[in-house]
XYZ file of C-alpha atoms in Angstrom:
420
model
C 132.349 -65.307 2.116
C 128.878 -66.805 2.382
C 127.627 -65.095 -0.775
C 130.251 -66.557 -3.102
C 129.422 -69.822 -4.811
C 132.251 -72.318 -5.091
C 133.012 -75.934 -5.727
C 134.275 -76.721 -2.248
C 130.997 -76.609 -0.308
C 130.976 -76.799 3.468
C 128.052 -78.845 4.741
C 127.500 -78.381 8.461
C 125.025 -79.031 11.268
C 121.481 -79.760 10.245
C 119.127 -76.958 9.320
C 115.964 -77.356 7.247
C 117.542 -76.204 3.968
C 120.773 -78.232 4.194
C 120.813 -81.608 2.394
C 123.819 -83.056 4.261
C 125.570 -82.733 7.616
C 128.924 -83.402 9.170
C 130.188 -83.470 12.738
C 130.801 -79.720 12.977
C 128.535 -77.717 15.279
C 129.883 -74.335 14.225
C 126.853 -72.497 12.950
C 127.337 -69.983 10.143
C 125.208 -66.856 10.395
C 124.787 -64.194 7.733
C 123.649 -60.935 9.348
C 121.969 -58.176 7.340
C 121.678 -54.918 9.291
C 119.566 -51.945 8.234
C 121.259 -48.877 9.795
C 118.356 -46.606 8.765
C 115.643 -48.585 10.537
C 113.677 -47.059 13.416
C 115.818 -44.712 15.472
C 118.916 -45.793 13.511
C 120.351 -47.814 16.400
C 120.872 -51.135 14.599
C 124.675 -51.036 14.682
C 124.732 -50.167 18.398
C 122.180 -52.847 19.264
C 124.178 -55.408 17.324
C 127.447 -54.532 19.070
C 125.992 -54.233 22.570
C 123.326 -56.952 22.700
C 123.880 -59.614 20.061
C 127.436 -59.975 18.791
C 129.026 -61.120 22.056
C 126.421 -63.861 22.550
C 127.139 -65.405 19.175
C 130.913 -64.891 19.318
C 131.060 -66.687 22.666
C 128.988 -69.503 21.183
C 131.686 -69.917 18.534
C 129.509 -69.019 15.578
C 130.993 -67.972 12.271
C 129.486 -64.580 11.433
C 129.416 -62.386 8.360
C 127.834 -58.937 8.626
C 126.539 -56.859 5.741
C 125.119 -53.386 6.340
C 122.416 -52.554 3.814
C 122.957 -49.361 1.863
C 119.692 -48.632 0.036
C 116.060 -49.691 -0.294
C 115.668 -53.311 -1.445
C 119.360 -54.057 -0.873
C 118.269 -56.968 1.341
C 116.196 -58.289 -1.577
C 119.273 -58.295 -3.818
C 121.391 -60.008 -1.165
C 118.770 -62.684 -0.495
C 118.676 -63.446 -4.205
C 122.460 -64.065 -4.155
C 122.971 -66.096 -0.968
C 124.822 -69.362 -1.435
C 122.551 -71.612 0.587
C 125.264 -74.209 1.156
C 127.348 -71.666 3.072
C 124.711 -70.183 5.391
C 122.883 -71.857 8.269
C 120.930 -68.845 9.577
C 119.916 -65.570 7.958
C 119.673 -62.945 10.717
C 117.817 -59.754 9.810
C 118.481 -56.707 11.977
C 115.923 -53.949 11.541
C 112.168 -53.601 11.446
C 109.637 -55.621 9.494
C 110.725 -53.899 6.289
C 114.014 -55.779 6.058
C 112.147 -59.047 6.660
C 109.780 -58.257 3.796
C 112.673 -57.377 1.495
C 114.565 -60.585 2.270
C 111.467 -62.754 1.816
C 110.822 -61.218 -1.613
C 114.405 -62.025 -2.543
C 114.146 -65.646 -1.405
C 110.805 -66.081 -3.209
C 112.180 -64.775 -6.502
C 114.983 -67.369 -6.682
C 114.827 -70.306 -9.060
C 115.457 -72.550 -6.024
C 112.881 -70.745 -3.881
C 111.542 -73.963 -2.333
C 114.908 -74.659 -0.744
C 115.636 -70.969 -0.115
C 112.458 -70.599 1.947
C 113.696 -73.395 4.226
C 116.689 -71.231 5.173
C 116.015 -70.309 8.835
C 115.388 -66.598 9.396
C 115.953 -64.892 12.737
C 114.453 -61.439 13.219
C 116.544 -59.127 15.398
C 114.093 -56.350 16.429
C 115.966 -53.130 15.671
C 113.222 -51.141 13.959
C 110.111 -49.268 15.032
C 107.383 -51.904 14.826
C 109.144 -55.284 15.037
C 105.867 -57.158 14.562
C 107.436 -60.447 13.469
C 109.859 -60.696 16.402
C 107.054 -59.742 18.800
C 104.726 -62.385 17.363
C 107.448 -65.052 17.552
C 108.252 -64.222 21.181
C 104.566 -64.017 22.119
C 103.682 -67.370 20.550
C 106.632 -68.956 22.379
C 105.433 -67.321 25.641
C 108.758 -65.486 25.833
C 108.466 -62.282 27.914
C 109.642 -59.147 26.114
C 109.414 -55.413 26.846
C 106.749 -53.815 24.607
C 108.654 -50.546 24.281
C 112.218 -51.647 24.958
C 114.865 -53.714 23.226
C 114.567 -57.490 23.212
C 117.396 -58.252 20.795
C 119.103 -60.456 23.386
C 116.032 -62.650 23.828
C 115.820 -63.172 20.077
C 119.579 -63.732 19.714
C 119.468 -66.495 22.346
C 116.914 -68.362 20.243
C 119.719 -69.100 17.765
C 121.616 -71.077 20.422
C 119.002 -73.817 20.612
C 116.733 -72.985 17.683
C 113.255 -74.258 17.106
C 112.373 -74.082 13.408
C 108.840 -72.842 12.804
C 106.740 -72.183 9.738
C 105.725 -68.663 8.761
C 102.748 -68.568 6.396
C 103.178 -66.381 3.334
C 100.329 -64.963 1.282
C 99.993 -63.941 -2.354
C 99.089 -60.285 -2.950
C 97.883 -58.579 -6.126
C 97.627 -54.788 -6.265
C 96.220 -52.791 -9.152
C 99.047 -50.696 -10.598
C 100.912 -50.679 -7.301
C 104.566 -50.958 -6.384
C 106.310 -50.772 -3.052
C 107.805 -47.373 -2.259
C 111.358 -47.163 -3.590
C 110.835 -50.016 -6.049
C 111.576 -49.494 -9.734
C 108.740 -49.655 -12.244
C 110.432 -52.506 -14.047
C 109.753 -54.703 -11.011
C 106.106 -53.694 -10.894
C 104.757 -57.029 -12.094
C 106.810 -59.186 -9.756
C 105.083 -61.496 -7.324
C 104.195 -59.677 -4.112
C 104.021 -61.618 -0.897
C 102.716 -60.764 2.548
C 103.630 -62.145 5.944
C 102.267 -59.460 8.273
C 99.427 -57.265 7.028
C 97.710 -55.402 4.235
C 96.190 -52.138 5.396
C 94.172 -49.333 3.803
C 92.672 -46.213 5.299
C 93.271 -44.590 8.661
C 95.646 -47.215 10.106
C 97.826 -47.158 7.002
C 97.662 -43.341 6.975
C 98.977 -43.308 10.540
C 101.686 -45.877 9.846
C 102.997 -44.220 6.681
C 102.354 -40.648 7.766
C 104.290 -41.135 11.004
C 107.522 -41.747 9.060
C 108.243 -38.035 9.511
C 108.545 -38.684 13.261
C 110.881 -41.714 13.035
C 113.236 -40.145 15.605
C 110.522 -40.663 18.252
C 110.516 -44.476 17.917
C 107.196 -46.135 18.744
C 105.829 -42.816 20.030
C 105.637 -41.642 16.408
C 102.529 -43.765 15.857
C 100.727 -42.255 18.830
C 101.557 -38.700 17.745
C 100.392 -39.297 14.170
C 97.220 -40.999 15.428
C 96.425 -37.937 17.566
C 96.925 -35.598 14.606
C 94.788 -37.706 12.259
C 91.948 -38.171 14.732
C 91.911 -34.428 15.421
C 90.884 -33.865 11.794
C 88.004 -36.339 11.783
C 85.541 -36.484 10.054
C 87.466 -34.762 7.247
C 89.825 -37.734 6.981
C 89.231 -41.467 7.238
C 86.003 -41.845 5.278
C 86.819 -44.400 2.644
C 84.100 -46.011 0.574
C 84.828 -49.485 -0.780
C 83.472 -52.916 -1.579
C 85.046 -55.753 0.398
C 84.695 -59.315 -0.865
C 86.039 -62.210 1.178
C 86.168 -65.988 1.369
C 85.080 -66.954 4.904
C 86.330 -69.983 6.759
C 84.114 -73.002 6.111
C 81.698 -73.979 8.846
C 83.070 -76.534 11.269
C 85.177 -77.223 14.350
C 88.215 -75.150 13.338
C 86.146 -72.101 12.504
C 84.303 -72.398 15.801
C 87.582 -72.566 17.747
C 88.929 -69.480 15.991
C 85.699 -67.566 16.555
C 85.825 -68.419 20.268
C 89.366 -67.071 20.712
C 89.666 -64.190 18.279
C 88.498 -61.557 20.779
C 90.724 -62.811 23.593
C 92.872 -60.017 25.000
C 96.638 -60.359 25.171
C 96.941 -61.716 28.742
C 93.942 -64.036 28.403
C 95.430 -65.453 25.232
C 98.858 -65.912 26.873
C 97.276 -68.272 29.397
C 95.681 -70.282 26.574
C 98.872 -70.750 24.551
C 100.221 -73.451 26.849
C 97.106 -75.587 26.502
C 96.874 -75.520 22.720
C 97.270 -78.485 20.451
C 98.835 -78.188 17.010
C 96.300 -78.496 14.194
C 98.335 -77.433 11.180
C 97.331 -80.440 9.089
C 93.660 -79.582 9.551
C 94.289 -76.016 8.410
C 96.266 -77.207 5.392
C 93.310 -79.336 4.378
C 91.092 -76.263 4.662
C 93.029 -74.254 2.041
C 93.564 -77.102 -0.442
C 92.184 -76.335 -3.874
C 91.474 -72.667 -3.209
C 92.010 -70.614 -6.357
C 91.907 -66.832 -6.253
C 90.794 -65.176 -9.521
C 92.840 -62.253 -10.886
C 91.746 -58.761 -9.876
C 90.122 -58.109 -13.251
C 87.809 -61.101 -12.876
C 84.743 -61.401 -10.600
C 85.011 -63.205 -7.282
C 83.415 -66.663 -6.983
C 79.832 -67.062 -5.782
C 80.901 -68.496 -2.402
C 82.542 -65.196 -1.423
C 80.666 -62.658 0.701
C 80.530 -58.903 0.086
C 80.230 -55.739 2.175
C 79.916 -52.264 0.648
C 80.192 -49.397 3.105
C 82.101 -46.283 4.121
C 85.040 -47.377 6.271
C 87.490 -45.668 8.593
C 90.033 -48.368 7.808
C 90.409 -51.903 6.497
C 93.234 -53.988 7.932
C 93.972 -57.626 7.030
C 96.207 -59.182 9.687
C 98.204 -62.411 9.650
C 100.163 -62.087 12.928
C 99.257 -61.479 16.542
C 101.149 -58.179 16.750
C 101.426 -55.204 14.419
C 104.117 -53.697 16.649
C 105.942 -54.754 19.800
C 103.458 -52.789 21.935
C 100.448 -53.451 19.701
C 98.872 -56.909 20.224
C 96.267 -56.509 17.492
C 94.861 -60.060 17.178
C 96.501 -62.102 19.967
C 94.878 -65.335 18.735
C 96.573 -65.129 15.296
C 99.301 -67.728 14.800
C 102.429 -67.656 12.664
C 101.898 -71.088 11.165
C 98.124 -71.145 10.535
C 96.962 -69.955 7.091
C 94.075 -67.913 8.507
C 93.790 -64.181 7.918
C 91.763 -61.755 10.000
C 89.782 -59.133 8.123
C 89.261 -56.197 10.474
C 87.545 -52.879 9.851
C 85.582 -50.052 11.382
C 82.568 -48.660 9.532
C 82.189 -44.910 9.724
C 78.487 -45.131 10.626
C 79.373 -47.042 13.815
C 81.684 -44.312 15.116
C 79.763 -42.037 17.478
C 82.373 -39.245 17.608
C 86.068 -38.671 16.967
C 87.024 -39.622 20.531
C 85.430 -43.013 19.923
C 87.903 -43.628 17.071
C 90.747 -42.380 19.252
C 89.705 -44.776 22.009
C 89.823 -47.750 19.613
C 93.310 -46.862 18.382
C 94.758 -46.037 21.796
C 93.432 -49.247 23.368
C 95.273 -51.577 20.974
C 98.244 -51.740 23.365
C 96.073 -53.682 25.850
C 93.915 -55.398 23.202
C 90.886 -53.599 24.646
C 89.926 -52.574 21.091
C 88.704 -56.154 20.644
C 85.824 -55.424 23.011
C 84.544 -52.434 21.061
C 81.456 -53.386 19.009
C 82.520 -50.984 16.237
C 85.709 -53.007 15.681
C 84.724 -55.909 13.440
C 86.744 -59.117 12.911
C 86.108 -61.835 10.353
C 88.427 -64.859 10.015
C 88.982 -65.449 6.305
C 91.039 -67.365 3.748
C 91.147 -64.636 1.063
C 89.984 -61.066 0.555
C 89.582 -58.415 -2.142
C 89.053 -54.681 -1.594
C 87.756 -52.411 -4.360
C 87.883 -48.773 -3.206
C 85.638 -46.220 -4.843
C 87.424 -44.201 -7.518
C 89.609 -41.508 -5.945
C 88.671 -42.640 -2.423
C 92.216 -41.809 -1.303
C 94.069 -43.233 1.662
C 97.452 -44.926 1.905
C 97.881 -48.626 1.191
C 100.533 -50.433 3.227
C 101.908 -53.923 2.550
C 103.701 -55.348 5.603
C 103.957 -51.811 6.945
C 105.574 -50.394 3.789
C 103.863 -47.857 1.531
C 102.562 -48.982 -1.861
C 102.781 -46.346 -4.592
C 100.119 -46.136 -7.283
C 101.347 -45.794 -10.872
C 97.807 -45.715 -12.238
C 95.442 -42.834 -12.941
C 93.278 -43.135 -9.821
C 94.340 -42.327 -6.280
C 92.939 -45.632 -4.996
C 94.068 -49.155 -5.829
C 92.101 -52.377 -5.751
C 93.962 -55.155 -3.971
C 93.541 -58.744 -2.865
C 95.318 -61.333 -0.766
C 95.014 -65.102 -0.533
C 96.947 -68.335 0.066
C 100.575 -68.203 -1.061
C 100.684 -71.222 -3.381
C 102.262 -73.414 -0.698
C 105.011 -70.866 -0.041
C 106.013 -70.791 3.617
C 109.137 -69.335 5.168
C 111.162 -70.852 8.019
C 111.702 -68.758 11.128
C 113.653 -69.330 14.311
C 111.840 -69.349 17.612
C 112.009 -71.651 20.572
C 109.846 -74.167 22.360
C 107.003 -72.647 24.358
C 107.740 -72.002 28.008
C-alpha cells in the first residue's frame, strides 16, 4: 500500500517531489474520494468517468473512501511520498482544503507540497478544477461533469504552482474540527468570505441535493429578506499592490469578463519571478497588533466581503477571471450597503456572476492586494467561510476578526496541462 513506509522504496518516473527515477513509466496514483460531497455521486463518477482511463493507461491505483470530516487531512499526513506519484482528490473544494492542511502540517512539508495534486470535480462548487481548466483554456461544462477532462490531464501532466496563503482567525476553527486543533496553521487556496456570500454558501448546505442550484435558491431566499440581513459593519485594512507595471497590468484586466479574458490567456507572458519579488520581505503582524502604516483602511457597512485567490468560486461562477493560480495576488471584493439602490440590485449582482457581468456593476468593488485584515463590529453576525467551509467561533462574540497574507513561501503543486 502507498501509505505504508518501508525499507524497499520504489522510485519511479519523475515528479516534482521524487528525488530519483528509474526506467518505469507506471505512474502510481493515490485516490481519495469523498462520497458525501455535492450530490453524493463521487463513487459513480469515479467508476464511470475516471477509472477506465487510468486503468487503460496502466496506472497503479489505490482508492480510499473518506469516512468523516478531516479524514483526508489525516491521510495526507500519513502518505509515504516515495510510493505515490499523484494524489487525486475526488470531491469538492473541501477535500482539497483538507488534504492541503495535512500536507502543510508534516515535518517534511516542503517535499510534501511538491507532491502533484489532481482535483477530480465531484462536489458542488469545484472551484479549483474549474480554475485549472480555465487557465489552461480547456473547455468544460459549467453545470455538468468534467471529471474526464481532468483525469486526462494525468496522462501528460503539466505541473503548476498553486499559491497558498496564511490565515489567522480570532477564536475560529473549521466546522467539524476539534478544539485541540484550534491553534494549528490555517491555509487558504481559494477564498475567505464574510457576510452575504458566505451566508449563501453555508446556508445552502441544507439544499445539497439540488447541486449547484442550491446556491441560487439560497441567494433568492436571502435577498428576499433584505435589508434585514446582509448589513455588516466592519473595518477593512489591506496592503495594496505597489505602484508599477505589474499593478497597472492587473488593474487593466481585473474587470475583464470570462470570454474576454479567455481570449487574452493565449497572449500572456509568465511573470512569476516579478510577482515573487513583489512579496519578498512582507511581514504580516498578528491579529492583536496594529497594521503597518503603509496599509489602507475602509470602515463601512458592507453587504459582503470576499477575498478571492482563484478565477472561479464555482464551476459556473467565474468571479475574477483575471486571477491566476500561480500569482500571489489576492482580490479584495466587497459591496457597500449604501451603494445598493434596492434589493433587486443586490440580486442582479449575485445572479450575474455566471457571466461575469457583476464586474461591470459600479457597486461591486475590486482591489488587488497582497494582504488583508477584517475587523467586524462586535456582534455584527454573518458566516465566515474559509475555502468554502464554515468557520465556527469559539469566542464570546458572534463575529471574528480575520486576516490573510502571503503563505511563507508555501506553494502546492497541481496538475494541469499546457494551454491550448
